[in-house]
Coordinates of C-alpha atoms (C1' of nucleotides) in Angstrom, one line a residue:
Chain A
M242 CA 2.2 -49.4 78.6
F243 CA -0.1 -49.0 75.7
Q244 CA -2.2 -45.9 75.3
A245 CA -5.1 -45.0 73.1
P246 CA -3.9 -44.0 69.6
R247 CA -3.2 -40.3 69.1
G248 CA -6.3 -38.3 68.5
T249 CA -8.6 -41.0 70.0
A250 CA -10.2 -41.1 73.4
D251 CA -11.8 -43.6 75.7
R252 CA -15.3 -42.5 76.7
L253 CA -15.5 -43.4 80.4
P254 CA -18.7 -43.8 82.5
A255 CA -18.5 -40.3 83.8
E256 CA -18.7 -39.0 80.3
Q257 CA -21.6 -41.1 79.1
K258 CA -24.4 -38.9 80.4
Y259 CA -23.5 -36.2 77.9
W260 CA -23.7 -38.6 75.0
R261 CA -26.9 -40.2 76.1
Y262 CA -28.4 -36.7 76.6
I263 CA -27.4 -35.5 73.2
E264 CA -28.6 -38.8 71.6
S265 CA -31.9 -38.7 73.3
K266 CA -32.6 -35.1 72.3
A267 CA -31.4 -35.6 68.8
V268 CA -33.4 -38.8 68.2
A269 CA -36.6 -37.3 69.6
L270 CA -36.2 -34.3 67.4
A271 CA -35.3 -36.2 64.3
Q272 CA -38.2 -38.5 64.7
S273 CA -40.6 -35.6 65.1
Y274 CA -39.5 -34.5 61.6
G275 CA -40.0 -37.9 60.1
F276 CA -36.4 -39.0 60.0
G277 CA -35.5 -42.7 60.2
R278 CA -32.1 -44.0 61.4
I279 CA -29.5 -45.4 59.2
D280 CA -26.3 -47.1 60.1
S281 CA -23.7 -47.6 57.4
P282 CA -20.3 -49.4 57.6
V283 CA -17.3 -47.8 59.3
F284 CA -15.3 -48.4 56.1
E285 CA -16.2 -48.0 52.5
D286 CA -14.7 -48.3 49.1
A287 CA -12.0 -45.6 49.0
G288 CA -13.4 -44.3 45.6
L289 CA -16.7 -43.3 47.2
F290 CA -15.0 -40.5 49.1
V291 CA -12.6 -39.5 46.4
R292 CA -15.6 -39.1 44.1
S293 CA -17.8 -37.3 46.6
V294 CA -15.7 -35.2 48.8
G295 CA -13.4 -34.1 46.0
E296 CA -10.0 -35.0 44.8
G297 CA -8.4 -31.6 45.7
T298 CA -9.8 -31.3 49.2
D299 CA -7.7 -31.6 52.3
I300 CA -9.8 -34.6 53.5
V301 CA -9.0 -36.6 50.4
E302 CA -5.5 -35.4 49.9
K303 CA -4.0 -35.9 53.3
E304 CA -6.6 -36.9 55.9
M305 CA -8.1 -40.2 54.9
Y306 CA -7.4 -43.5 56.6
T307 CA -7.1 -45.6 53.4
F308 CA -5.6 -49.0 53.2
E309 CA -5.6 -52.1 51.1
D310 CA -7.3 -55.0 52.8
R311 CA -6.1 -58.6 52.6
G312 CA -8.2 -59.2 49.5
G313 CA -6.6 -56.3 47.7
D314 CA -9.5 -53.9 48.0
L315 CA -8.8 -50.3 48.7
V316 CA -10.9 -49.2 51.6
T317 CA -11.3 -46.0 53.6
L318 CA -12.4 -45.4 57.2
R319 CA -15.4 -43.0 56.8
P320 CA -14.1 -39.4 56.9
E321 CA -17.6 -37.9 56.7
G322 CA -21.2 -39.0 56.9
T323 CA -23.0 -37.8 53.8
A324 CA -21.4 -39.9 51.1
P325 CA -22.2 -43.3 52.7
V326 CA -25.8 -42.3 53.1
C327 CA -26.1 -41.3 49.5
R328 CA -24.4 -44.6 48.5
A329 CA -27.0 -46.5 50.6
Y330 CA -29.8 -44.5 49.0
L331 CA -28.6 -45.5 45.5
E332 CA -27.7 -49.1 46.4
H333 CA -31.1 -49.8 48.0
G334 CA -33.2 -48.0 45.4
M335 CA -34.6 -45.6 47.9
H336 CA -35.8 -43.5 45.0
N337 CA -38.7 -46.0 45.1
L338 CA -39.7 -44.8 48.6
P339 CA -41.9 -41.8 49.0
Q340 CA -39.7 -38.8 48.4
P341 CA -38.0 -37.1 50.0
V342 CA -36.2 -39.8 52.1
R343 CA -35.2 -38.5 55.5
L344 CA -32.4 -40.2 57.3
Y345 CA -30.4 -39.6 60.4
Y346 CA -27.3 -41.2 61.8
F347 CA -24.8 -41.4 64.6
C348 CA -21.4 -42.6 63.5
P349 CA -17.7 -42.4 64.2
V350 CA -15.7 -40.4 61.7
F351 CA -12.0 -40.7 61.0
R352 CA -9.6 -38.1 59.7
Y353 CA -5.8 -38.1 60.0
E354 CA -5.4 -34.7 61.6
R355 CA -3.3 -33.0 64.2
P356 CA -5.3 -33.3 67.3
Q357 CA -6.3 -30.2 69.4
A358 CA -9.1 -29.3 71.7
G359 CA -12.3 -30.2 69.8
R360 CA -10.4 -31.9 67.0
F361 CA -9.6 -35.6 66.9
R362 CA -8.6 -38.4 64.6
Q363 CA -11.7 -40.3 65.5
H364 CA -14.7 -38.2 66.4
H365 CA -18.5 -38.8 66.3
Q366 CA -21.2 -37.1 64.4
F367 CA -24.9 -36.9 64.5
G368 CA -26.2 -36.0 61.1
V369 CA -29.3 -35.8 59.0
E370 CA -29.9 -36.0 55.2
V371 CA -33.0 -35.2 53.2
L372 CA -32.7 -36.8 49.8
G373 CA -35.0 -36.2 46.8
D374 CA -36.4 -32.7 47.3
A375 CA -34.8 -29.5 46.0
N376 CA -37.3 -27.1 47.5
P377 CA -35.9 -24.4 49.7
A378 CA -38.6 -25.2 52.3
V379 CA -36.6 -28.4 52.9
D380 CA -33.5 -26.3 53.5
A381 CA -35.4 -24.3 56.0
E382 CA -36.7 -27.4 57.8
V383 CA -33.2 -28.9 58.0
I384 CA -31.8 -25.7 59.4
E385 CA -34.6 -25.4 61.8
L386 CA -33.9 -28.9 63.0
A387 CA -30.3 -28.1 63.6
W388 CA -31.2 -24.8 65.3
R389 CA -33.8 -26.4 67.6
L390 CA -31.4 -29.2 68.5
M391 CA -28.9 -26.7 69.8
H392 CA -31.6 -25.0 71.8
S393 CA -33.1 -28.2 73.2
L394 CA -29.6 -29.2 74.4
G395 CA -29.5 -25.9 76.3
L396 CA -26.9 -24.3 74.2
T397 CA -27.9 -20.6 74.0
G398 CA -26.1 -17.7 72.6
I399 CA -25.3 -19.5 69.4
R400 CA -25.3 -18.1 66.0
L401 CA -26.3 -19.4 62.6
L402 CA -24.2 -18.4 59.6
L403 CA -25.7 -18.8 56.2
N404 CA -24.5 -18.4 52.7
S405 CA -25.2 -19.6 49.1
I406 CA -22.3 -20.6 47.1
G407 CA -24.1 -21.3 43.8
D408 CA -23.7 -24.3 41.7
R409 CA -21.0 -25.8 39.4
E410 CA -21.6 -23.2 36.7
S411 CA -21.6 -20.1 38.9
R412 CA -18.8 -21.1 41.2
P413 CA -15.9 -20.8 38.8
Q414 CA -17.1 -17.3 37.9
H415 CA -17.1 -16.2 41.4
V416 CA -13.7 -17.7 42.0
A417 CA -12.4 -15.9 38.9
A418 CA -13.8 -12.6 40.2
L419 CA -12.2 -13.2 43.6
Q420 CA -8.8 -13.8 42.0
A421 CA -9.1 -10.7 39.9
Y422 CA -10.2 -8.7 42.9
Y423 CA -7.4 -9.9 45.2
S424 CA -4.8 -9.6 42.5
D425 CA -5.6 -5.9 42.3
H426 CA -4.8 -5.7 46.0
Y427 CA -1.9 -8.1 46.0
A428 CA 0.5 -5.7 47.7
S429 CA -1.7 -5.6 50.9
L430 CA -2.2 -9.3 51.2
C431 CA -0.5 -11.4 53.9
S432 CA 2.0 -13.9 52.8
D433 CA -0.4 -16.8 53.4
C434 CA -3.0 -15.3 51.2
R435 CA -0.6 -14.6 48.4
N436 CA -0.1 -18.4 48.3
R437 CA -3.7 -19.1 48.6
L438 CA -4.6 -16.9 45.7
E439 CA -3.8 -19.6 43.2
R440 CA -4.5 -22.7 45.2
N441 CA -7.7 -21.9 47.0
P442 CA -9.0 -18.4 46.5
L443 CA -12.2 -19.0 48.5
R444 CA -10.0 -19.3 51.6
L445 CA -8.8 -15.7 51.3
L446 CA -12.3 -14.7 52.6
D447 CA -11.5 -16.5 55.8
C448 CA -8.1 -14.9 56.6
K449 CA -7.8 -13.5 60.1
A450 CA -5.1 -11.0 59.2
E451 CA -6.3 -7.5 59.6
T452 CA -5.8 -6.1 56.1
C453 CA -7.1 -9.2 54.4
R454 CA -10.1 -9.1 56.6
S455 CA -11.1 -5.6 55.5
L456 CA -10.4 -6.5 51.9
G457 CA -12.8 -9.4 52.4
D458 CA -15.6 -7.1 53.2
A459 CA -15.6 -5.6 49.8
A460 CA -14.7 -8.8 47.9
P461 CA -17.0 -10.3 45.3
R462 CA -19.8 -12.2 46.9
S463 CA -20.9 -15.6 45.8
V464 CA -24.6 -14.6 46.1
D465 CA -24.0 -12.0 43.4
Y466 CA -23.0 -14.7 41.0
L467 CA -26.0 -17.0 41.4
D468 CA -28.0 -18.1 38.4
P469 CA -31.7 -17.1 38.4
D470 CA -32.9 -20.5 39.9
S471 CA -30.3 -20.4 42.7
R472 CA -31.1 -16.8 43.3
E473 CA -34.7 -17.6 43.7
H474 CA -33.8 -20.5 46.0
W475 CA -31.7 -18.2 48.2
D476 CA -34.3 -15.6 48.4
Q477 CA -37.0 -18.1 49.4
L478 CA -34.9 -19.8 52.0
R479 CA -34.3 -16.5 53.8
E480 CA -38.0 -15.7 53.7
Y481 CA -38.8 -19.1 55.1
L482 CA -36.3 -18.8 57.9
A483 CA -37.6 -15.4 58.8
A484 CA -41.1 -16.9 58.9
L485 CA -39.9 -19.5 61.3
A486 CA -38.3 -16.8 63.4
I487 CA -34.9 -18.3 63.1
P488 CA -32.2 -15.6 63.4
F489 CA -29.4 -16.0 60.9
Q490 CA -26.5 -14.0 59.8
V491 CA -25.6 -14.0 56.1
D492 CA -21.8 -14.7 56.0
H493 CA -20.3 -14.1 52.6
R494 CA -17.1 -15.6 53.9
L495 CA -18.7 -18.9 54.7
V496 CA -17.3 -21.4 52.3
R497 CA -17.0 -25.1 53.1
G498 CA -14.2 -27.5 52.4
L499 CA -16.1 -30.3 50.7
D500 CA -16.6 -30.1 46.9
Y501 CA -20.1 -31.5 46.8
Y502 CA -21.8 -28.5 48.3
S503 CA -24.1 -26.4 46.1
R504 CA -26.4 -23.4 46.9
T505 CA -27.1 -23.4 50.6
V506 CA -24.3 -23.8 53.2
F507 CA -24.6 -23.1 56.9
E508 CA -22.8 -23.4 60.2
I509 CA -23.7 -23.0 63.8
Q510 CA -21.1 -21.6 66.2
P511 CA -21.1 -20.9 69.8
A512 CA -21.0 -17.1 70.5
V513 CA -18.3 -17.5 73.0
E514 CA -15.6 -19.1 71.0
G515 CA -12.9 -21.2 72.6
G516 CA -10.2 -21.8 70.1
A517 CA -10.5 -22.1 66.4
Q518 CA -12.4 -25.4 66.4
S519 CA -15.7 -23.8 67.3
T520 CA -18.1 -25.0 64.6
I521 CA -20.6 -27.3 66.3
C522 CA -22.8 -28.0 63.3
G523 CA -22.2 -27.6 59.6
G524 CA -24.0 -28.6 56.5
G525 CA -25.5 -27.6 53.2
R526 CA -27.1 -28.7 50.0
Y527 CA -25.5 -31.1 47.6
D528 CA -27.7 -31.3 44.5
G529 CA -25.0 -32.7 42.3
L530 CA -23.7 -35.4 44.5
M531 CA -25.9 -38.3 43.5
E532 CA -24.9 -37.9 39.9
Q533 CA -21.3 -37.9 40.9
L534 CA -21.9 -41.2 42.5
G535 CA -23.5 -42.6 39.4
G536 CA -27.1 -42.2 40.3
R537 CA -29.8 -40.2 38.6
P538 CA -30.0 -36.6 39.5
T539 CA -31.3 -36.4 43.1
P540 CA -31.1 -33.3 45.2
G541 CA -30.0 -33.5 48.8
I542 CA -29.3 -31.5 51.9
G543 CA -28.1 -32.3 55.4
F544 CA -25.8 -31.4 58.2
G545 CA -23.4 -33.0 60.6
S546 CA -22.8 -32.1 64.2
G547 CA -19.8 -33.2 66.3
L548 CA -20.7 -34.9 69.5
E549 CA -17.3 -34.2 71.1
R550 CA -17.7 -30.5 70.4
L551 CA -21.3 -30.4 71.6
T552 CA -20.2 -32.1 74.8
L553 CA -17.3 -29.6 75.1
N554 CA -19.8 -26.7 74.8
L555 CA -22.3 -28.3 77.2
K556 CA -19.5 -28.4 79.8
R557 CA -18.3 -24.9 79.0
S558 CA -21.8 -23.4 79.4
E559 CA -22.4 -25.6 82.4
V560 CA -25.6 -27.1 81.2
A561 CA -27.2 -29.3 83.7
V562 CA -27.3 -32.8 82.2
P563 CA -29.4 -35.6 83.7
E564 CA -27.4 -38.2 85.6
E565 CA -27.3 -41.8 84.4
P566 CA -29.7 -43.9 86.3
S567 CA -28.1 -45.8 89.2
P568 CA -29.4 -48.7 91.3
Q569 CA -31.9 -47.9 94.1
Y570 CA -30.5 -50.5 96.5
L571 CA -27.2 -51.7 97.8
V572 CA -27.4 -55.1 99.4
A573 CA -25.1 -55.2 102.4
N574 CA -24.3 -58.5 104.0
V575 CA -22.6 -59.3 107.2
G576 CA -20.8 -62.6 107.7
E577 CA -20.0 -65.5 105.4
A578 CA -23.4 -67.1 105.8
A579 CA -25.2 -64.0 104.5
R580 CA -23.3 -64.0 101.2
G581 CA -25.6 -66.4 99.4
P582 CA -28.9 -64.9 100.6
A583 CA -27.6 -61.4 99.7
L584 CA -26.7 -62.5 96.2
E585 CA -30.2 -63.9 95.9
L586 CA -31.9 -60.8 97.4
A587 CA -30.0 -58.5 95.0
S588 CA -31.2 -60.7 92.1
R589 CA -34.8 -60.5 93.3
I590 CA -34.7 -56.8 93.7
R591 CA -33.5 -56.4 90.1
R592 CA -36.2 -58.7 88.8
A593 CA -38.7 -56.5 90.6
G594 CA -37.3 -53.7 88.5
A595 CA -35.4 -51.6 91.0
G596 CA -31.7 -52.2 90.4
A597 CA -29.3 -53.3 93.1
I598 CA -25.6 -53.5 93.8
L599 CA -24.3 -56.5 95.8
S600 CA -21.9 -55.1 98.3
S601 CA -18.6 -56.7 99.0
G602 CA -19.3 -58.7 102.2
A603 CA -15.6 -59.0 102.8
R604 CA -15.9 -55.5 104.3
A605 CA -17.3 -54.6 107.6
L606 CA -20.8 -53.3 107.6
R607 CA -19.4 -49.8 108.1
G608 CA -17.4 -50.1 104.9
Q609 CA -20.4 -51.3 103.0
M610 CA -22.4 -48.3 104.3
R611 CA -19.6 -46.0 103.2
Q612 CA -19.7 -47.6 99.8
A613 CA -23.5 -46.9 99.5
N614 CA -22.9 -43.3 100.5
A615 CA -20.1 -42.8 98.1
L616 CA -22.1 -44.2 95.2
G617 CA -25.1 -42.1 96.1
I618 CA -27.4 -45.1 96.5
P619 CA -30.6 -44.0 98.3
A620 CA -31.3 -47.3 100.2
V621 CA -29.4 -50.1 101.7
A622 CA -30.8 -53.6 102.4
I623 CA -28.9 -55.2 105.2
L624 CA -28.7 -58.9 105.7
G625 CA -27.0 -60.6 108.6
D626 CA -27.4 -63.8 110.6
D627 CA -30.2 -62.4 112.7
E628 CA -32.2 -61.2 109.7
I629 CA -31.7 -64.4 107.8
S630 CA -32.8 -66.7 110.7
R631 CA -36.0 -64.6 111.0
G632 CA -36.6 -64.2 107.3
E633 CA -36.3 -60.4 107.6
V634 CA -34.3 -57.6 106.1
V635 CA -33.4 -54.2 107.4
I636 CA -34.1 -51.4 104.9
R637 CA -32.2 -48.2 105.6
D638 CA -33.2 -45.0 103.8
M639 CA -29.9 -43.2 103.3
L640 CA -31.5 -39.8 102.7
T641 CA -33.5 -39.6 105.8
S642 CA -31.2 -41.9 107.9
T643 CA -34.2 -44.0 109.0
Q644 CA -34.6 -47.7 108.8
E645 CA -37.1 -50.4 109.3
T646 CA -37.1 -54.1 109.6
L647 CA -39.4 -55.9 107.2
A648 CA -40.3 -59.5 106.5
L649 CA -38.4 -60.4 103.3
S650 CA -41.6 -61.3 101.5
D651 CA -43.3 -58.0 102.5
F652 CA -40.3 -56.0 101.2
L653 CA -40.3 -57.8 97.8
E654 CA -44.1 -57.5 97.5
K655 CA -43.8 -53.7 98.1
L656 CA -41.1 -53.5 95.5
T657 CA -43.1 -55.2 92.8
A658 CA -46.2 -53.2 93.7
S659 CA -44.4 -49.9 93.2
P660 CA -41.6 -50.4 90.7
E661 CA -39.4 -47.3 90.2
Chain B
rG26 C1' 2.3 -31.1 57.2
rC27 C1' 4.5 -26.3 59.7
rG28 C1' 5.4 -23.0 64.3
rA29 C1' 5.0 -22.5 69.9
rG30 C1' 4.2 -24.2 75.1
rC31 C1' 3.7 -28.2 78.4
rG32 C1' 4.3 -33.7 80.5
rU33 C1' 5.8 -35.3 88.6
rA34 C1' 0.6 -41.4 91.8
rG35 C1' -6.5 -42.2 89.2
rC36 C1' -7.0 -36.4 89.6
rC37 C1' -4.8 -31.4 91.2
rA38 C1' 0.0 -30.2 92.4
rA39 C1' 5.2 -28.6 95.3
rG40 C1' 9.9 -29.1 93.5
rA41 C1' 14.5 -24.9 89.4
rG42 C1' 21.6 -30.0 89.8
rG43 C1' 23.1 -33.1 95.8
rC44 C1' 18.8 -31.8 102.0
rC45 C1' 14.1 -36.3 96.8
rU46 C1' 14.6 -44.0 99.3
rA47 C1' 9.8 -36.9 95.7
rA48 C1' 5.9 -32.3 99.9
rG49 C1' 0.8 -31.3 100.2
rG50 C1' -4.5 -31.8 98.7
rC51 C1' -8.6 -34.7 96.4
rG52 C1' -10.0 -39.7 95.7
rC53 C1' -9.3 -45.0 97.3
rC54 C1' -8.6 -48.7 101.6
rU55 C1' -8.4 -49.5 107.0
rG56 C1' -9.1 -48.0 112.0
rU57 C1' -11.0 -44.7 116.1
rC58 C1' -16.9 -46.6 116.0
rU59 C1' -16.9 -55.7 117.9
rG60 C1' -23.7 -55.0 112.7
rU61 C1' -24.8 -48.9 110.3
rG62 C1' -22.9 -43.9 105.8
rG63 C1' -22.1 -38.4 105.4
rC64 C1' -18.2 -35.0 109.8
rA65 C1' -13.5 -35.3 112.4
rC66 C1' -8.9 -37.6 113.6
rA67 C1' -5.1 -41.5 112.7
rG68 C1' -2.9 -45.0 109.6
rG69 C1' -2.2 -47.5 104.7
rA70 C1' -1.8 -48.5 99.5
rG71 C1' -0.5 -46.1 95.1
rA72 C1' 5.2 -42.7 91.2
rU73 C1' 10.8 -47.0 87.1
rC74 C1' 9.3 -38.0 88.1
rA75 C1' 5.9 -39.6 79.8
rC76 C1' 9.7 -42.8 77.2
rG77 C1' 14.9 -43.3 75.4
rG78 C1' 19.7 -41.4 75.2
rG79 C1' 23.4 -37.8 76.7
rU80 C1' 26.2 -34.1 80.1
rU81 C1' 27.8 -34.5 85.3
rC82 C1' 31.2 -37.3 90.9
rG83 C1' 25.6 -36.6 91.2
rA84 C1' 19.6 -35.4 87.0
rA85 C1' 12.5 -34.9 88.4
rU86 C1' 15.6 -30.5 87.7
rC87 C1' 20.5 -29.2 82.1
rC88 C1' 20.9 -31.0 76.6
rC89 C1' 19.1 -34.1 72.4
rG90 C1' 15.5 -37.5 70.3
rU91 C1' 10.7 -40.0 70.5
rC92 C1' 5.6 -40.2 72.2
rG93 C1' 1.5 -37.6 74.1
rC94 C1' -1.4 -33.2 75.4
rU95 C1' -2.4 -28.0 74.6
rC96 C1' -2.3 -23.4 71.5
rG97 C1' -1.8 -21.1 66.5
rC98 C1' -1.6 -22.1 61.0
rC99 C1' -4.1 -25.4 57.6
rC100 C1' -8.7 -27.7 57.6
rC101 C1' -13.2 -29.1 59.8
rA102 C1' -17.6 -31.5 63.5

RNA sequence: GCGAGCGUAGCCAAGAGGCCUAAGGCGCCUGUCUGUGGCACAGGAGAUCACGGGUUCGAAUCCCGUCGCUCGCCCCA
């Protein structure tokens, strides 16, 4: 037997209501901020991601699905959402549109990872990007959108973590300061951190080991290395967020794994954490990215949010999610002769706008009623030889257990008059 | 990529070397109820016990490998 590839999953009908729910909330919210939808290809030139995400990052080093196609082009299954949007901005000359350009997307994302709860090889993201405006008010707007999305979904008790990691000039200074600081405390570092010290010093801030943690509290902070403009940006952003009454926690340990981030970075996490994969939304500013991709300097900021993780949290916090709409009628039919008329009646009900399931007439009426009950269908239309010969139909209300016999024409007229 | 746990029908699950041609529950189908659901009762279908190899007279049960899931590391949504 075949099974779905590791780290991928089928999304069965029972799961769909969560996705529709998230999509409808996200779309409504994004539209209210003036965002337009963009869909980009599932695969891109491999160079796009190497250039944007960064050569030394885990994503590029060991997680990309990259392959040569039959024509010899090196292509990569999209490992994140921002770079393709920036590519599209440049390719279509969107700098000629009124700035900033606001785009949102839903897309599958591919990373060759070891699957776990909340972590897959194919997952799906909702994301937004604002391109062409460096003002911290835009940061505040984007963060507000993310924050409100979580709340409109019914996810409460979440926390917003915020940091500023400076720009390409200030970051190396911060890293150097970190290395100096941790070198002084080398003896009390855990073995992992001793290794990280050279390779990825920012990661030491994240270490869960007790001693490293307390060291992290006093470690050099990126916000103390900001250039004056970034400093100003940082101060204003916090003011704006306060004015919007969005509670945030400054987290000096928050560093993100994609190279293109500058200045603002943020994450949203559920308060009750289940496992390590708890971030449900992450993003930040990337003012240098467009240049990296060969465009003129264009600031940008955005976030991505994982639909699988959002769904996981909706279930964990038992949010009531609306059911998918189901048909109003089941058309039961008794006897071979009723099959044709039943097929026709079901079709007419649908054209009247109500939705109908044609029951399997191979079953006894009893079985067809059971089917209606099991499917939660509120009304059954019953057609048998008697009804057909008289041009009638029995309509049974499954909720009140009452039924009436109507002329077929009257029933259809009523339907059209009051479509659900 | 590294470390750990787990894997019995669609789902939950008993079982710990022969009593397993694998219990029970949910769900599905049928009947009791000749054209009327939910409840109850009865019956039925559905499992090469994840896959492959090994040990043994004998393996769902022990060993090894593979695959998958879960947890931690790493990283991220």
